Tab-separated table of N, CA and C in Angstrom:
chain	number	residue	atom	x	y	z
A	1	MET	N	53.367	134.922	105.756
A	1	MET	CA	51.912	135.746	104.635
A	1	MET	C	51.751	136.688	105.947
A	2	LYS	N	51.918	137.979	105.066
A	2	LYS	CA	51.561	139.434	106.067
A	2	LYS	C	50.023	139.745	105.721
A	3	LEU	N	49.358	139.890	106.763
A	3	LEU	CA	47.661	139.994	106.765
A	3	LEU	C	47.583	141.775	106.615
A	4	GLU	N	46.569	142.184	105.899
A	4	GLU	CA	46.351	143.193	105.690
A	4	GLU	C	45.557	143.483	106.931
A	5	VAL	N	45.661	144.953	107.291
A	5	VAL	CA	45.048	145.281	108.111
A	5	VAL	C	43.798	146.235	107.685
A	6	LEU	N	42.565	146.029	108.054
A	6	LEU	CA	41.412	146.519	107.680
A	6	LEU	C	40.813	147.819	108.235
A	7	GLU	N	40.805	149.033	107.592
A	7	GLU	CA	40.695	150.370	108.197
A	7	GLU	C	39.276	150.649	107.964
A	8	LYS	N	38.616	151.270	108.714
A	8	LYS	CA	37.139	152.216	108.949
A	8	LYS	C	37.755	153.130	107.838
A	9	ASP	N	36.299	153.401	107.028
A	9	ASP	CA	35.808	153.926	106.066
A	9	ASP	C	36.702	153.808	104.637
A	10	CYS	N	37.642	152.695	104.786
A	10	CYS	CA	38.259	152.429	103.488
A	10	CYS	C	37.648	151.138	102.347
A	11	TYR	N	37.633	151.021	101.231
A	11	TYR	CA	36.992	150.250	100.279
A	11	TYR	C	37.730	148.885	100.185
A	12	TYR	N	36.790	148.021	100.119
A	12	TYR	CA	37.667	146.518	99.690
A	12	TYR	C	36.793	145.429	99.165
A	13	HIS	N	37.444	144.827	98.568
A	13	HIS	CA	37.099	143.535	97.542
A	13	HIS	C	36.988	142.537	98.089
A	14	ILE	N	36.057	141.595	98.687
A	14	ILE	CA	36.267	140.510	99.857
A	14	ILE	C	35.711	139.351	98.566
A	15	TYR	N	36.258	138.229	98.595
A	15	TYR	CA	36.010	137.184	98.181
A	15	TYR	C	36.270	135.904	98.450
A	16	ASN	N	35.954	134.854	98.738
A	16	ASN	CA	35.658	133.857	99.344
A	16	ASN	C	35.044	132.631	98.085
A	17	ARG	N	35.404	131.201	98.286
A	17	ARG	CA	35.032	130.276	97.545
A	17	ARG	C	35.332	128.796	98.504
A	18	GLY	N	34.325	127.949	97.752
A	18	GLY	CA	34.212	126.304	98.337
A	18	GLY	C	35.483	126.058	98.381
A	19	ILE	N	35.938	125.125	99.712
A	19	ILE	CA	36.708	124.388	99.713
A	19	ILE	C	37.488	123.643	98.116
A	20	ASN	N	38.288	123.816	97.601
A	20	ASN	CA	38.611	122.639	96.249
A	20	ASN	C	37.877	123.251	95.477
A	21	GLY	N	36.770	124.685	95.506
A	21	GLY	CA	36.175	124.923	94.351
A	21	GLY	C	34.584	124.127	94.292
A	22	THR	N	34.516	123.670	95.905
A	22	THR	CA	33.618	122.931	95.716
A	22	THR	C	32.243	123.986	95.742
A	23	THR	N	30.979	123.850	95.509
A	23	THR	CA	29.725	124.350	95.232
A	23	THR	C	29.423	125.176	96.203
A	24	ILE	N	28.964	126.459	96.680
A	24	ILE	CA	28.635	126.558	97.956
A	24	ILE	C	27.066	127.222	97.894
A	25	PHE	N	26.520	127.544	96.383
A	25	PHE	CA	25.153	127.943	96.389
A	25	PHE	C	24.520	127.174	95.287
A	26	GLU	N	23.940	126.302	95.685
A	26	GLU	CA	23.230	125.407	94.773
A	26	GLU	C	22.029	125.540	94.033
A	27	ASN	N	21.705	127.118	94.649
A	27	ASN	CA	20.224	127.441	93.493
A	27	ASN	C	19.977	128.380	94.314
A	28	ASP	N	19.153	129.424	93.501
A	28	ASP	CA	18.944	130.877	94.113
A	28	ASP	C	18.609	130.813	95.187
A	29	THR	N	17.605	130.187	96.328
A	29	THR	CA	17.140	129.847	97.178
A	29	THR	C	18.568	130.306	97.883
A	30	ASN	N	19.433	129.538	97.872
A	30	ASN	CA	20.941	129.677	98.523
A	30	ASN	C	21.686	130.750	98.610
A	31	LYS	N	21.507	131.409	97.393
A	31	LYS	CA	22.128	132.831	97.481
A	31	LYS	C	21.223	133.725	98.191
A	32	LEU	N	19.733	133.734	97.693
A	32	LEU	CA	19.119	134.884	98.709
A	32	LEU	C	19.315	134.489	100.258
A	33	TYR	N	19.320	133.167	100.880
A	33	TYR	CA	19.514	133.066	102.339
A	33	TYR	C	20.905	133.793	102.799
A	34	PHE	N	21.773	133.441	101.716
A	34	PHE	CA	23.053	133.918	101.752
A	34	PHE	C	23.083	135.531	102.073
A	35	LEU	N	22.547	136.335	101.232
A	35	LEU	CA	22.174	137.674	100.837
A	35	LEU	C	21.701	138.257	102.016
A	36	LYS	N	20.680	137.287	102.618
A	36	LYS	CA	19.837	137.698	103.806
A	36	LYS	C	20.927	137.132	104.973
A	37	GLN	N	21.658	136.589	105.272
A	37	GLN	CA	22.429	136.441	106.440
A	37	GLN	C	23.538	137.203	106.292
A	38	LEU	N	24.013	137.700	105.197
A	38	LEU	CA	25.011	139.253	105.094
A	38	LEU	C	24.681	140.405	105.775
A	39	ALA	N	23.063	140.839	105.440
A	39	ALA	CA	23.010	141.892	106.107
A	39	ALA	C	22.432	141.525	107.159
A	40	LYS	N	21.683	140.044	107.897
A	40	LYS	CA	22.284	140.241	109.486
A	40	LYS	C	23.130	140.686	109.880
A	41	TYR	N	23.988	139.703	109.601
A	41	TYR	CA	25.623	139.737	110.399
A	41	TYR	C	26.402	141.022	109.846
A	42	SER	N	26.108	141.977	108.929
A	42	SER	CA	26.695	142.934	108.821
A	42	SER	C	25.983	144.174	109.294
A	43	LYS	N	25.314	144.372	109.533
A	43	LYS	CA	24.042	145.481	109.754
A	43	LYS	C	25.074	146.439	110.481
A	44	ASP	N	24.810	147.899	109.568
A	44	ASP	CA	25.762	148.901	110.548
A	44	ASP	C	26.905	148.686	110.461
A	45	LYS	N	27.610	147.819	109.964
A	45	LYS	CA	29.172	147.226	110.311
A	45	LYS	C	29.706	147.801	109.179
A	46	ILE	N	29.620	147.551	107.657
A	46	ILE	CA	29.941	147.627	106.164
A	46	ILE	C	28.527	148.264	105.160
A	47	SER	N	29.078	148.865	104.762
A	47	SER	CA	28.071	149.142	103.187
A	47	SER	C	28.748	148.087	102.221
A	48	ILE	N	27.570	147.640	101.296
A	48	ILE	CA	28.049	146.700	100.520
A	48	ILE	C	27.221	147.781	99.514
A	49	PHE	N	28.646	147.714	98.324
A	49	PHE	CA	28.329	148.513	96.990
A	49	PHE	C	27.965	147.448	95.990
A	50	ALA	N	28.851	146.545	95.704
A	50	ALA	CA	28.370	145.361	94.785
A	50	ALA	C	28.653	144.128	95.330
A	51	TYR	N	27.898	143.014	94.763
A	51	TYR	CA	28.144	141.576	94.708
A	51	TYR	C	27.678	140.959	93.618
A	52	CYS	N	28.696	139.888	93.840
A	52	CYS	CA	28.447	138.587	92.753
A	52	CYS	C	28.508	137.703	93.658
A	53	LEU	N	27.479	136.565	93.055
A	53	LEU	CA	27.569	135.279	93.746
A	53	LEU	C	27.214	134.346	92.385
A	54	MET	N	28.209	133.374	92.815
A	54	MET	CA	28.439	132.279	91.601
A	54	MET	C	28.480	131.044	92.426
A	55	ASN	N	28.217	129.913	91.726
A	55	ASN	CA	27.916	128.486	91.963
A	55	ASN	C	29.232	128.563	93.246
A	56	ASN	N	30.332	128.822	93.126
A	56	ASN	CA	31.463	128.005	94.064
A	56	ASN	C	32.295	129.112	94.776
A	57	HIS	N	31.640	130.740	94.285
A	57	HIS	CA	32.220	131.473	94.920
A	57	HIS	C	31.717	132.907	94.951
A	58	PHE	N	31.921	133.658	95.639
A	58	PHE	CA	31.456	135.062	95.416
A	58	PHE	C	32.729	136.523	95.891
A	59	HIS	N	32.073	137.149	95.411
A	59	HIS	CA	32.446	138.732	95.583
A	59	HIS	C	31.981	139.818	95.987
A	60	LEU	N	32.460	140.585	96.817
A	60	LEU	CA	31.657	141.553	97.522
A	60	LEU	C	32.599	142.727	97.620
A	61	VAL	N	32.214	144.127	96.900
A	61	VAL	CA	32.889	145.592	97.172
A	61	VAL	C	32.299	146.082	98.375
A	62	ILE	N	33.268	146.633	99.532
A	62	ILE	CA	32.345	146.576	100.771
A	62	ILE	C	33.311	148.060	101.202
A	63	ARG	N	32.118	149.279	102.144
A	63	ARG	CA	33.451	149.967	102.878
A	63	ARG	C	32.763	149.729	104.172
A	64	LEU	N	34.120	149.676	105.296
A	64	LEU	CA	34.101	149.361	106.291
A	64	LEU	C	33.294	150.702	107.294
A	65	ASN	N	32.086	150.406	108.194
A	65	ASN	CA	31.868	151.485	108.983
A	65	ASN	C	32.253	151.600	110.187
A	66	SER	N	32.925	150.226	110.712
A	66	SER	CA	33.207	149.168	111.889
A	66	SER	C	34.744	149.066	112.188
A	67	GLU	N	35.104	149.104	113.175
A	67	GLU	CA	36.559	148.745	113.428
A	67	GLU	C	36.638	146.868	113.003
A	68	GLU	N	38.152	147.104	112.195
A	68	GLU	CA	38.337	145.561	111.661
A	68	GLU	C	37.258	144.405	112.805
A	69	LYS	N	37.886	144.763	113.823
A	69	LYS	CA	37.360	143.542	115.047
A	69	LYS	C	36.080	143.064	114.798
A	70	GLU	N	35.206	144.070	114.835
A	70	GLU	CA	33.636	143.440	114.738
A	70	GLU	C	33.297	143.014	113.061
A	71	VAL	N	33.738	143.764	112.021
A	71	VAL	CA	34.032	143.299	110.609
A	71	VAL	C	34.317	141.808	110.693
A	72	THR	N	35.591	141.446	111.264
A	72	THR	CA	36.253	140.447	110.914
A	72	THR	C	35.622	139.090	111.563
A	73	GLN	N	34.217	139.540	112.900
A	73	GLN	CA	33.381	138.756	113.638
A	73	GLN	C	32.135	138.376	112.934
A	74	ALA	N	31.728	139.902	112.475
A	74	ALA	CA	30.574	139.478	111.663
A	74	ALA	C	30.806	138.515	110.394
A	75	PHE	N	31.517	138.685	109.674
A	75	PHE	CA	32.145	137.766	108.603
A	75	PHE	C	32.405	136.083	108.986
A	76	SER	N	32.872	135.754	110.197
A	76	SER	CA	32.979	134.603	111.112
A	76	SER	C	31.826	134.271	110.966
A	77	ASN	N	30.694	135.016	111.359
A	77	ASN	CA	28.968	134.849	112.240
A	77	ASN	C	28.592	134.371	110.594
A	78	LEU	N	28.456	135.138	109.700
A	78	LEU	CA	27.975	134.610	108.415
A	78	LEU	C	28.330	133.651	107.672
A	79	PHE	N	29.464	133.750	107.760
A	79	PHE	CA	30.280	132.259	107.111
A	79	PHE	C	30.018	130.682	107.992
A	80	ASN	N	29.919	130.550	109.310
A	80	ASN	CA	29.411	129.592	109.828
A	80	ASN	C	28.039	129.425	109.730
A	81	SER	N	27.392	130.626	110.012
A	81	SER	CA	25.872	130.319	109.993
A	81	SER	C	25.790	129.884	108.653
A	82	TYR	N	25.824	130.566	107.482
A	82	TYR	CA	25.628	130.067	105.827
A	82	TYR	C	25.897	128.602	105.674
A	83	ALA	N	27.304	128.368	106.174
A	83	ALA	CA	27.729	126.418	106.140
A	83	ALA	C	27.071	125.783	106.727
A	84	LYS	N	26.255	126.012	108.196
A	84	LYS	CA	25.708	124.918	109.049
A	84	LYS	C	24.549	125.063	108.354
A	85	ALA	N	23.632	125.963	107.741
A	85	ALA	CA	22.249	125.581	107.069
A	85	ALA	C	22.528	125.272	105.537
A	86	PHE	N	23.633	125.182	105.059
A	86	PHE	CA	23.813	124.833	103.603
A	86	PHE	C	24.225	123.143	103.938
A	87	ASN	N	25.113	122.627	105.230
A	87	ASN	CA	25.435	121.526	105.280
A	87	ASN	C	24.163	120.986	105.581
A	88	LYS	N	23.549	121.355	106.322
A	88	LYS	CA	22.060	120.322	106.790
A	88	LYS	C	21.007	120.215	105.788
A	89	GLN	N	21.091	121.206	104.905
A	89	GLN	CA	20.610	121.217	103.739
A	89	GLN	C	20.658	120.066	102.682
A	90	ILE	N	21.961	119.564	102.927
A	90	ILE	CA	22.637	118.653	101.540
A	90	ILE	C	23.075	117.398	102.448
A	91	ASN	N	22.787	117.365	103.585
A	91	ASN	CA	22.990	116.255	104.631
A	91	ASN	C	24.629	115.746	104.737
A	92	ARG	N	25.279	117.279	104.734
A	92	ARG	CA	26.865	116.721	104.722
A	92	ARG	C	27.190	117.464	106.150
A	93	THR	N	28.875	117.548	106.137
A	93	THR	CA	29.312	117.779	107.341
A	93	THR	C	30.779	118.188	107.128
A	94	GLY	N	31.223	119.629	107.697
A	94	GLY	CA	32.686	119.753	107.752
A	94	GLY	C	32.463	121.275	107.173
A	95	SER	N	33.904	121.601	106.656
A	95	SER	CA	33.797	123.401	106.597
A	95	SER	C	33.752	123.415	105.094
A	96	LEU	N	32.864	124.679	104.965
A	96	LEU	CA	32.356	124.672	103.235
A	96	LEU	C	33.303	125.822	102.367
A	97	PHE	N	33.949	126.539	103.285
A	97	PHE	CA	34.873	127.750	102.995
A	97	PHE	C	36.173	127.365	103.322
């Protein structure tokens, strides 16, 4: 599979879901924490134009303000941070996304 190269100043639809459709947001508190972490890790790297958070997946419409490597690392940090917090809350281990 060929990976798409993300380019600065371009717009993208980013989405992710829980492994096997697993719930990734059990309540509004989880969703607010995810948005807080998204703002923290993506600051100045992307602009967010729209988002939709559902119980087992999410969608983002973004524009890259930084180079792909910085944005990729920011999303990796976001997903790891959120998965650790969510797993701790529900007393589980393993990957979430």
